[in-house]
Structures are given as structure tokens and as C-alpha cells.
Amino acid sequence: NAGVTQTPKFRVLKTGQSMTLLCAQDMNHEYMYWYRQDPGMGLRLIHYSVGEGTTAKGEVPDGYNVSRLKKQNFLLGLESAAPSQTSVYFCASSYDENTEAFFGQGTRLTVV
Amino acid sequence: QKEVEQDPGPLSVPEGAIVSLNCTYSNSAFQYFMWYRQYSRKGPELLMYTYSSGNKEDGRFTAQVDKSSKYISLFIRDSQPSDSATYLCAMKKVTSYDKVIFGPGTSLSVIP
């Protein structure tokens, strides 16, 4: 049982480049989330989805876009990367908003 | 003032010690309280989940919520080197559109 899988695990981008982070879950969860984790800041919600075809903004959505075309996948896009987007990105999924969230192993992104 | 405050540590204790990890919060509307454990370079995993005030025990772990003081605690008895990790508190209001707010985490090292 893979749970939540993030691709890639590491990436270095130049300022202005674009990339897509992929999250896949095999637990048939409706809810999926993208967080970023920075030192001293905790996990901050970027975007989330409550079901296939839906997306919504979280606490820090600027500079990111998301898509949920299939229930099992949640994509996070950076159209024009900035050094301020250097962070560790975590995807998570849950059955509903009040049940346990399962996290992926994280993607370490550095923007130079 | 951040909604959820947590002493970042690092906290270093000898094996077998009782560990107390704490969070304070400012919003009295929080009703769900969680503790996540995050090993180095891994995603967070849920450790304890409580609703409203009171205590909850699970093996060596006890979660305590004091809503009157806006203070939550996680106690670890007979601490083990395998407990070395970062512990994140998290909390949520009852309404479905409010998402989970995470504390910045406390780094714990249990020395053999």
C-alpha cells in the first residue's frame, strides 16, 4: 500500500522556470492538500481539493496553481519560480475534513 | 501574534525521561486538536487526535487539552531514541471550511 506518493523528491530550478509537482494517492480519498514547510513557520496550506474537478485556495496560494483532473492525482504548478518558493512541499490526503490526513514524503525544491 | 505557538526547541532528554511538549493558541473556536510526529526528511504522521477538552492516552503517549487556558500538551513516558523527531501540534475549528492550522514544531532528541 503506497499511500501518498510525491514526484519528484528533489528539484533545483532557476528563477523564472516552471515545474509541476505530482501527488498520487491510492486510498480513494476525496480531500487532497498541498502544503509548504519552512523553518519556524510550520506547515502552511497552499491549495486544496474536496473532490475530483474541484480546487480552492489556502493560506498562501500566490504563485501556485493546482489541478485535480483525476480523483487520485493532485498537481501543483509553479509558472514562474521565485527564490521565495524555495521550500519543502508536502502533499496530503484525507477521507474528509475531520479525519486523519496522510502525508507524502515531501519534495525539496530550491530556486536559485 | 501567530494563531498557534510552539517552542521550537531543540529539546534533548535522556532515554527513559518523561517528555512534555506544549502548544498555546489564541483562537477559542478551535475544537479539534492533533499531534503529528515528523521524522527527519519524512512527512508528518498523525500521533494523537482529540476533540474539545480532556485527556487521551495511547500507550506511552498522553494528549491533554485545556481550553480554558488555550493550552495543549503531549506527554511521552519512558522516552526512547526512536521518539527523536519533530512534533507538530495542529488544530481546527468545527466549521467545514476552516482548515487545519499547524504549529511550527518542536525538535526532540532522546539520547541513549
XYZ file of C-alpha atoms in Angstrom:
224
model
C 0.000 0.000 0.000
C 1.823 3.097 -1.258
C -0.374 5.736 0.465
C 0.603 9.199 -0.799
C 3.426 9.425 -3.338
C 5.094 12.658 -4.428
C 7.180 13.160 -7.548
C 9.935 14.378 -7.725
C 11.695 14.141 -4.334
C 14.253 16.866 -5.115
C 14.461 19.632 -7.685
C 16.588 22.706 -8.346
C 15.050 25.418 -10.523
C 16.355 28.664 -11.907
C 14.326 31.812 -11.251
C 11.595 32.110 -13.855
C 11.435 28.414 -14.737
C 8.235 26.444 -14.388
C 7.558 22.993 -12.998
C 4.800 20.672 -11.853
C 4.795 18.589 -8.704
C 2.720 15.428 -8.842
C 0.867 13.862 -5.930
C -0.826 10.480 -6.184
C -2.880 8.682 -3.516
C -4.273 5.164 -3.577
C -6.654 5.412 -0.607
C -9.669 6.703 -2.568
C -9.649 9.902 -0.503
C -11.823 12.809 -1.551
C -9.726 15.548 0.042
C -6.206 16.428 -1.078
C -3.902 19.228 0.053
C -0.649 20.924 -0.854
C 1.430 22.435 1.968
C 4.790 24.136 2.142
C 7.037 23.809 5.187
C 9.576 26.476 6.051
C 11.783 26.750 9.173
C 9.907 28.353 12.054
C 6.699 28.654 10.027
C 5.139 25.226 10.314
C 3.045 23.751 7.533
C 1.098 26.301 5.525
C -1.732 25.332 3.216
C -1.256 26.405 -0.412
C -4.291 24.906 -2.172
C -6.654 22.058 -1.515
C -9.334 19.997 -3.250
C -12.510 18.467 -1.851
C -13.083 16.179 -4.813
C -12.285 15.455 -8.445
C -12.515 18.589 -10.542
C -12.527 20.984 -7.559
C -9.791 23.216 -6.172
C -9.685 26.002 -3.591
C -7.153 28.488 -2.240
C -5.463 28.001 1.078
C -3.401 30.344 3.214
C -0.536 31.033 0.759
C -1.801 30.437 -2.825
C 0.018 33.227 -4.705
C 2.443 31.983 -7.344
C 0.940 28.484 -7.461
C -1.776 26.751 -9.461
C -3.334 23.328 -8.987
C -5.454 20.826 -10.863
C -7.414 17.731 -9.826
C -8.447 16.082 -13.076
C -8.465 12.609 -11.551
C -9.510 11.717 -8.008
C -6.197 10.067 -7.212
C -3.943 12.866 -8.500
C -3.367 16.447 -7.361
C -0.889 18.568 -9.311
C 0.873 21.700 -8.032
C 2.294 24.063 -10.645
C 4.790 26.874 -10.391
C 4.517 29.022 -13.517
C 7.493 31.307 -12.853
C 9.583 30.141 -9.917
C 10.985 32.666 -7.436
C 13.631 32.198 -4.709
C 10.869 32.759 -2.109
C 9.358 29.468 -3.268
C 12.369 27.528 -2.015
C 10.773 25.169 0.475
C 9.774 21.612 1.244
C 6.396 20.796 -0.304
C 4.087 18.177 1.165
C 1.007 16.659 -0.331
C -1.638 15.101 1.918
C -4.978 13.382 1.541
C -7.885 12.590 3.840
C -11.289 10.941 3.677
C -12.999 14.161 4.788
C -12.095 17.436 6.533
C -12.233 15.970 10.054
C -10.347 12.713 9.589
C -6.642 11.936 9.600
C -4.534 13.449 6.859
C -1.885 11.162 5.358
C 1.220 12.914 4.081
C 3.656 12.147 1.316
C 7.402 12.107 1.842
C 7.905 15.658 0.584
C 9.590 17.432 -2.335
C 12.614 19.598 -1.606
C 12.607 22.496 -4.060
C 15.399 25.024 -4.365
C 15.002 28.064 -6.611
C 18.276 29.815 -7.448
C 0.689 37.005 17.146
C 0.593 33.622 15.444
C -2.567 31.585 15.907
C -0.586 28.610 17.208
C 2.682 28.950 19.129
C 5.130 26.187 19.918
C 8.604 26.261 21.433
C 10.883 25.127 18.587
C 13.476 23.581 20.900
C 15.640 21.695 20.316
C 14.755 19.619 23.352
C 17.261 16.975 24.420
C 16.428 14.366 27.079
C 17.978 11.098 28.307
C 16.353 7.805 27.402
C 13.582 6.912 29.846
C 12.700 10.515 30.698
C 9.186 11.914 30.651
C 8.844 14.485 27.881
C 6.351 17.343 27.881
C 5.627 19.150 24.620
C 3.313 22.142 24.584
C 1.387 24.489 22.324
C -0.595 27.623 23.017
C -3.227 29.089 20.756
C -5.171 32.306 20.520
C -8.487 31.344 18.896
C -11.064 29.878 21.277
C -13.003 28.452 18.292
C -10.528 25.575 17.861
C -12.212 22.293 18.799
C -10.112 19.558 17.181
C -6.549 19.115 18.427
C -3.876 16.920 16.902
C -0.262 15.956 17.395
C 1.830 14.900 14.413
C 5.288 13.315 14.546
C 7.739 14.075 11.744
C 10.980 12.169 11.353
C 13.838 13.884 9.557
C 13.220 14.193 5.810
C 9.830 12.448 6.091
C 6.228 13.600 6.003
C 4.265 14.168 9.232
C 2.213 11.274 10.615
C -0.729 11.575 12.985
C 0.051 10.578 16.562
C -2.930 11.742 18.611
C -6.323 13.276 17.818
C -8.624 14.769 20.450
C -11.869 16.671 20.372
C -12.520 19.510 22.841
C -11.062 19.352 26.362
C -9.678 16.484 28.401
C -7.038 13.785 28.206
C -6.434 10.963 25.779
C -3.942 8.179 26.312
C -2.370 5.830 23.766
C 0.422 3.648 25.051
C 3.292 5.860 26.178
C 1.618 8.980 24.790
C -0.927 11.221 26.528
C -2.544 14.250 24.915
C -4.047 16.892 27.157
C -6.255 19.825 26.176
C -7.017 22.764 28.468
C -9.373 25.014 26.526
C -9.766 27.491 29.374
C -6.043 28.251 29.161
C -5.826 27.706 25.369
C -3.033 25.219 26.009
C -2.409 21.690 24.760
C 0.256 19.213 25.771
C 1.718 15.915 24.647
C 3.419 13.757 27.258
C 5.754 10.917 26.320
C 6.550 8.424 29.067
C 9.655 6.226 29.079
C 11.041 8.096 26.069
C 13.023 6.076 23.534
C 15.662 7.090 20.968
C 13.070 6.193 18.317
C 10.945 9.092 19.650
C 13.563 11.531 18.322
C 11.637 13.615 15.810
C 9.881 16.937 15.364
C 6.445 17.116 16.970
C 3.842 19.364 15.376
C 0.683 20.416 17.127
C -2.304 21.169 14.924
C -5.831 22.350 15.477
C -9.052 23.029 13.649
C -12.394 24.739 14.150
C -15.642 22.825 13.753
C -16.872 24.522 10.570
C -16.017 22.567 7.425
C -14.484 25.481 5.532
C -11.851 26.073 8.228
C -8.684 24.126 7.601
C -6.090 22.698 9.967
C -3.580 25.162 11.441
C -0.175 23.746 12.316
C 2.314 24.918 14.902
C 5.962 25.298 13.806
C 7.045 22.105 15.617
C 9.363 21.157 18.484
C 12.507 19.177 17.733
C 13.099 16.369 20.263
C 16.230 14.268 20.706
C 16.231 11.301 23.082
C 19.790 10.390 23.987
C 20.573 6.692 24.712
